């Protein structure tokens, strides 16, 4: 990036911060703050270990320093400005989740467009929120578009702030379905054998919550699908599973027809074939429902996270706090475009041309000098794909 | 009341009772042989049998022996002793409170020596976090996770729990196990502490005896041996990659670095071991290693378990031993144990020899 480009972006970031009110996170003065200034080279040196006291008033600081990136810590400390982590004296930390398009299995890098990546990320976000709201029952959630390639969720429910790294790893594993054992989703009880003298075991899938409930939902959706099919088609569908031949397929179909209610109650002992089938749906549930969050972000109780409301220096987009009911309609490539950069055009020298989808429009950007809406120009410059025109 | 305190010396009220009872601990350890003997027995039994020995009839002796036992544990200053001792005290408490709970239900009354579930939950501030249901209990997830952290077995992992609306369902037995963990964690808390000289002087013989028992049990041998040949296959592969100059994803780098730290390598040594490769960033390695070690962060990180290694695709070249162990550290411990002493050549020793040779 040329100095004139940096100078331009610095200036425009300052303009943005002059006209934007930024709400700091709760307990802002107990957190560590860090920022990356606009410096030469791809090398980004973070200025960190700052307390809010040192930075001064947040809005005034942002206008003065107009940083390229700005962060605050998930952790709260007794002395957030101390230069070593141990001297900071950790007290608690928000539970933070990061969904990054770069880490999503569903994203094909180099093939998916930015818009497609972000859409897939939003799907993953909804899956994540299912876990956080339903399974964990969290109430103090803040959902944020990162301004880059994904979403952050900050959880500040009192009962989890004290959890350490290992405990948070359990939460990560839960959300990702890591270490799930079908055996433990099933409860075994001994019941009197029907019409027999020997007692028999009844195995019931845990359907009240957790991954048992998810596994069960997948199983039942599949079973109900079978029941709607013609016999031949249903048998064929069942035999698509490895290890299920004609005999097991018939047994399973019969069990589904005769014992649907038992199955709906989680009883997987209706037939051994059903039990085997249920086990495969545990895997399917994980594959379909897990939220591929970035583990280190959640387990690191000192992590620095981008400040909502600030500008992302790698895109020129705004980091946006989102209300739960805005999520559906939220289109990051429209709604995160800062007003500051709307409504006028500037001239830039494009070095890496291509399609850009932004602000609700598609732009076919060519090589060389051209006039573009400022938000497109800022986006390209921030991404290193254009330079400010020579004066 | 005194019987209750003697039976459950970790209770807050027991601590208060000690404070009023024992004019001062220095006098007790100096003059009260019965108390000191019982304290030593508590610790030795914890090491040898995982229990705390036969309680004395004299409740005063029994009660006062607990704080003195903690002093002894503190004087020896070994992590393994702290762990074993806390576990033993908690196991004893568990036996006692499960008996008390049974008696309570049978007799429909709480004897003064007994403890009921409600009181125990309240003792650990768990009354608000634990809710009784038709078929067991539900525990707030934020409370459950720390209590279950040291429990072995996949069934304790959150992922295998029917978590709903922030609550983890547990059955009666599981709740009691979690209470045992609450006790263990309270006992472990604050150990070892600084022992005033005057008290330490009076207990030197007892402390020495415990050190001997500990040495005989060979528990203190921290694995401080670096023999890459005996590393689990996953760590061998990661180390190879690093030395070949491959770029490792963060989790892989974390895994190998945490592993090397856990087997006793210093930051300098790890930097040295990684240096073979050209794209190696010393600054980064130092930062990461210090961080994992807990020097620059509040936590000391342990290497990931086999399950985590698997989930990241870092579990490779599994062999027979891998099938039997849950953790790469367990693999290495077993290999070290199985190897003859002369087979074990510490990488650092070899290195030192080499260095001194080249210096000649």
XYZ file of C-alpha atoms in Angstrom, chain B:
360
model
C -21.344 -30.081 66.673
C -17.779 -31.115 67.364
C -18.443 -34.587 66.019
C -19.753 -33.094 62.807
C -16.655 -30.950 62.464
C -14.345 -33.839 63.219
C -16.156 -35.844 60.571
C -16.111 -33.056 57.996
C -13.145 -30.844 58.858
C -13.280 -28.927 55.574
C -16.589 -27.246 56.469
C -16.549 -23.496 57.019
C -17.931 -23.960 60.518
C -15.213 -26.502 61.250
C -12.621 -23.936 60.315
C -14.233 -21.475 62.714
C -14.270 -24.155 65.394
C -10.548 -24.720 64.880
C -9.944 -21.029 65.207
C -11.645 -20.921 68.593
C -10.402 -24.321 69.721
C -6.742 -24.079 68.921
C -5.370 -21.122 70.727
C -2.650 -21.239 68.207
C -1.364 -23.879 65.842
C 2.250 -23.445 66.912
C 1.397 -24.545 70.450
C -0.616 -27.487 69.180
C 2.143 -28.869 66.961
C 4.655 -28.321 69.685
C 2.765 -29.936 72.533
C -0.010 -32.120 71.240
C 1.563 -35.354 70.009
C -1.784 -37.021 69.445
C -2.808 -34.336 67.005
C 0.503 -34.410 65.139
C 0.465 -38.213 64.936
C -3.023 -38.233 63.552
C -2.104 -35.491 61.052
C 0.887 -37.471 59.812
C -1.319 -40.536 59.530
C -3.861 -38.622 57.437
C -1.207 -37.703 54.895
C 0.595 -41.054 54.853
C -2.683 -42.956 54.450
C -3.615 -40.595 51.628
C -0.411 -41.504 49.831
C -0.448 -45.201 50.521
C -4.131 -46.088 50.392
C -5.967 -43.104 48.994
C -7.744 -42.798 52.352
C -7.238 -40.790 55.509
C -6.831 -43.552 58.073
C -8.765 -44.465 61.215
C -10.441 -41.458 62.844
C -9.673 -40.840 66.513
C -12.408 -41.041 69.102
C -11.275 -37.763 70.589
C -13.053 -35.296 68.318
C -10.694 -32.517 69.295
C -7.664 -34.488 68.137
C -9.488 -35.555 65.013
C -10.559 -32.018 64.137
C -7.219 -30.359 64.838
C -5.328 -33.001 62.878
C -6.843 -31.640 59.652
C -5.217 -28.191 59.659
C -1.963 -29.778 60.810
C -2.161 -32.263 57.933
C -2.505 -29.324 55.565
C 0.607 -27.812 57.074
C 2.494 -31.057 56.462
C 1.316 -31.204 52.861
C 2.426 -27.609 52.425
C 5.852 -28.274 53.873
C 6.547 -31.119 51.457
C 5.485 -28.903 48.571
C 4.868 -31.476 45.885
C 1.983 -31.149 43.476
C 1.393 -34.847 43.403
C 1.052 -34.918 47.177
C -1.445 -32.064 47.142
C -3.500 -33.903 44.556
C -3.362 -37.276 46.280
C -4.096 -35.789 49.651
C -7.081 -33.766 48.446
C -8.422 -36.772 46.609
C -8.134 -38.943 49.704
C -9.824 -36.419 51.987
C -12.604 -36.030 49.443
C -13.012 -39.794 49.095
C -13.315 -40.117 52.866
C -15.845 -37.316 53.000
C -17.764 -38.975 50.177
C -18.002 -42.262 52.083
C -19.201 -40.426 55.139
C -21.781 -38.199 53.548
C -23.268 -40.977 51.436
C -23.701 -42.954 54.672
C -25.181 -39.918 56.368
C -27.624 -39.341 53.529
C -28.815 -42.936 53.727
C -29.282 -42.700 57.467
C -31.101 -39.444 57.093
C -33.689 -40.945 54.803
C -34.073 -44.009 56.948
C -34.404 -42.275 60.265
C -36.114 -39.175 58.906
C -33.989 -37.047 61.121
C -30.543 -35.604 60.997
C -28.344 -36.589 63.836
C -25.960 -33.992 65.035
C -23.052 -35.933 63.578
C -24.581 -36.219 60.165
C -24.856 -33.988 57.174
C -27.784 -33.815 54.816
C -27.734 -33.066 51.112
C -29.256 -29.638 51.522
C -26.615 -28.549 54.005
C -23.804 -29.863 51.835
C -25.131 -28.091 48.748
C -25.437 -24.884 50.728
C -21.899 -25.294 52.056
C -20.565 -25.044 48.518
C -23.039 -22.390 47.391
C -24.605 -24.957 45.125
C -28.146 -24.653 46.433
C -28.998 -22.085 43.787
C -27.324 -23.975 40.963
C -28.789 -27.421 41.616
C -32.460 -28.153 41.089
C -34.217 -31.384 41.961
C -36.356 -32.973 39.263
C -38.579 -36.021 39.011
C -35.701 -38.287 37.966
C -32.615 -36.654 39.417
C -31.164 -33.179 39.401
C -30.312 -30.412 36.997
C -27.165 -28.344 37.452
C -26.391 -24.982 35.973
C -23.823 -25.523 33.211
C -21.464 -22.861 34.561
C -21.351 -24.756 37.844
C -21.179 -28.182 36.255
C -18.099 -27.569 34.110
C -15.623 -26.741 36.914
C -16.990 -29.553 39.088
C -16.640 -32.133 36.319
C -13.248 -30.945 35.076
C -11.168 -33.661 36.688
C -13.553 -36.542 36.196
C -12.479 -39.293 33.878
C -14.873 -40.875 31.456
C -16.547 -39.650 28.309
C -19.919 -39.508 30.010
C -18.796 -36.421 31.931
C -17.983 -34.475 28.792
C -20.574 -31.824 28.155
C -21.030 -32.997 24.579
C -22.491 -36.255 25.893
C -24.921 -34.529 28.248
C -28.546 -33.669 27.569
C -27.907 -29.971 28.130
C -31.122 -27.956 27.919
C -31.717 -24.337 28.728
C -28.391 -24.013 30.503
C -28.872 -26.995 32.772
C -27.125 -30.364 32.805
C -29.235 -33.280 33.999
C -27.454 -35.640 36.418
C -28.696 -38.648 38.371
C -28.402 -39.055 42.157
C -25.044 -40.819 42.073
C -23.583 -38.304 39.694
C -24.621 -35.452 41.936
C -22.802 -37.088 44.841
C -19.702 -37.518 42.700
C -19.824 -33.836 41.789
C -20.120 -32.957 45.466
C -17.029 -35.040 46.135
C -15.297 -32.949 43.482
C -16.439 -29.741 45.155
C -14.860 -30.972 48.374
C -11.668 -32.040 46.619
C -11.339 -28.695 44.972
C -11.854 -26.825 48.238
C -9.240 -28.967 49.966
C -6.783 -28.490 47.124
C -7.396 -24.773 47.099
C -4.657 -22.801 48.731
C -2.284 -25.777 49.017
C 0.602 -25.591 49.440
C 0.792 -22.402 51.552
C 3.725 -20.736 53.273
C 4.321 -22.335 56.639
C 5.687 -20.095 59.398
C 9.147 -21.213 60.498
C 8.196 -21.886 64.090
C 5.507 -24.355 63.004
C 7.688 -25.912 60.329
C 10.500 -26.495 62.813
C 8.234 -28.516 65.090
C 7.036 -30.715 62.225
C 10.324 -31.357 60.449
C 10.437 -35.059 61.359
C 6.910 -35.699 60.157
C 7.527 -33.854 56.926
C 10.696 -35.869 56.367
C 8.807 -39.088 56.892
C 6.193 -38.070 54.331
C 8.912 -37.165 51.856
C 10.305 -40.639 52.294
C 6.962 -42.312 51.711
C 6.565 -40.159 48.640
C 10.002 -41.093 47.347
C 9.250 -44.781 47.838
C 6.107 -44.433 45.800
C 8.069 -42.769 43.010
C 5.218 -40.447 42.311
C 7.213 -37.288 42.138
C 9.106 -38.267 39.053
C 7.769 -35.623 36.811
C 8.369 -36.756 33.337
C 11.393 -34.721 32.702
C 12.894 -36.822 30.005
C 12.972 -35.958 26.365
C 13.258 -38.990 24.144
C 11.668 -38.243 20.791
C 11.819 -41.940 19.856
C 9.307 -42.690 22.570
C 6.921 -39.866 21.670
C 3.422 -40.858 20.650
C 3.073 -41.096 16.857
C 1.024 -37.903 16.655
C 3.694 -35.809 18.391
C 6.467 -37.462 16.430
C 4.693 -36.495 13.226
C 4.174 -32.897 14.327
C 7.779 -32.540 15.415
C 8.925 -33.983 12.091
C 6.773 -31.467 10.258
C 8.198 -28.575 12.216
C 11.732 -29.729 11.643
C 11.027 -30.156 7.961
C 9.932 -26.564 7.839
C 6.262 -27.274 7.183
C 3.846 -24.583 8.169
C 1.668 -25.962 10.946
C -1.852 -24.754 11.701
C -2.237 -23.109 15.070
C -3.850 -26.062 16.846
C -1.064 -28.411 15.724
C 1.622 -26.029 16.850
C -0.176 -25.624 20.126
C -0.412 -29.401 20.583
C 3.271 -30.138 20.059
C 4.439 -27.132 22.057
C 2.156 -27.929 24.978
C 3.342 -31.527 24.848
C 7.004 -30.559 24.926
C 6.350 -28.142 27.774
C 4.558 -30.859 29.732
C 7.454 -33.258 29.479
C 9.674 -30.677 31.086
C 11.271 -28.785 28.237
C 12.103 -25.145 28.777
C 11.276 -22.433 26.295
C 14.931 -22.245 25.260
C 15.062 -25.951 24.598
C 11.900 -25.909 22.541
C 13.205 -23.006 20.503
C 16.403 -25.009 19.986
C 14.490 -28.122 18.931
C 12.377 -26.184 16.434
C 15.289 -24.227 15.057
C 16.194 -26.989 12.597
C 13.717 -25.536 10.188
C 14.340 -22.398 8.260
C 10.902 -20.813 8.370
C 10.977 -21.105 12.105
C 10.049 -17.900 13.879
C 11.942 -17.701 17.117
C 10.008 -14.733 18.456
C 6.698 -16.459 17.763
C 7.842 -19.722 19.299
C 9.041 -17.951 22.419
C 5.819 -16.055 22.790
C 3.720 -19.152 22.253
C 5.776 -21.339 24.531
C 5.791 -18.817 27.353
C 2.088 -18.441 26.895
C 1.412 -22.164 27.016
C 3.683 -22.560 29.997
C 1.650 -19.930 31.787
C 4.535 -17.462 32.095
C 2.768 -14.822 30.082
C -0.793 -15.938 30.653
C -2.848 -16.886 33.682
C -3.216 -20.497 32.605
C -0.780 -23.291 32.151
C -2.040 -25.191 29.159
C -1.976 -28.944 28.979
C -1.561 -30.797 25.719
C -4.773 -31.856 23.977
C -6.277 -35.279 24.586
C -6.489 -38.003 21.947
C -10.093 -37.020 21.265
C -9.106 -33.443 20.507
C -6.134 -34.550 18.430
C -8.483 -36.748 16.444
C -10.999 -34.042 15.874
C -8.299 -31.819 14.399
C -6.914 -34.542 12.220
C -3.640 -34.503 14.168
C -4.016 -38.106 15.287
C -1.888 -40.099 12.831
C -0.061 -43.444 12.625
C -1.991 -44.932 15.534
C -0.395 -47.982 17.078
C -1.548 -50.579 19.618
C -0.703 -48.473 22.618
C -2.760 -45.605 21.202
C -5.827 -47.814 21.420
C -5.391 -48.167 25.144
C -4.643 -44.619 26.233
C -6.814 -41.474 26.254
C -4.024 -38.949 26.115
C -0.680 -38.469 24.356
C 0.935 -37.849 27.750
C -0.270 -41.239 28.971
C 1.315 -42.801 25.910
C 4.659 -41.206 26.617
C 4.548 -42.018 30.322
C 3.912 -45.647 29.555
C 6.688 -45.835 26.975
C 9.144 -44.235 29.373
C 8.091 -46.636 32.108
C 8.506 -49.628 29.823
C 11.868 -48.626 28.465
C 15.054 -49.810 30.173
C 16.941 -46.984 31.744
C 19.912 -47.233 29.426
C 17.619 -47.103 26.409
C 16.529 -43.676 27.470
C 18.818 -41.083 26.132
C 17.551 -37.633 26.804
C 17.657 -35.489 23.696
C 19.077 -32.668 25.776
C 21.902 -34.826 27.079
C 22.813 -35.844 23.552
C 22.646 -32.246 22.558
C 24.802 -31.097 25.417
C 27.436 -33.670 24.554
C 27.394 -32.539 20.986
C 27.706 -28.935 21.984
C 30.569 -29.500 24.317
C 32.276 -31.583 21.648
C 32.006 -28.866 19.081
C 33.325 -26.401 21.618
C 36.505 -28.342 22.160
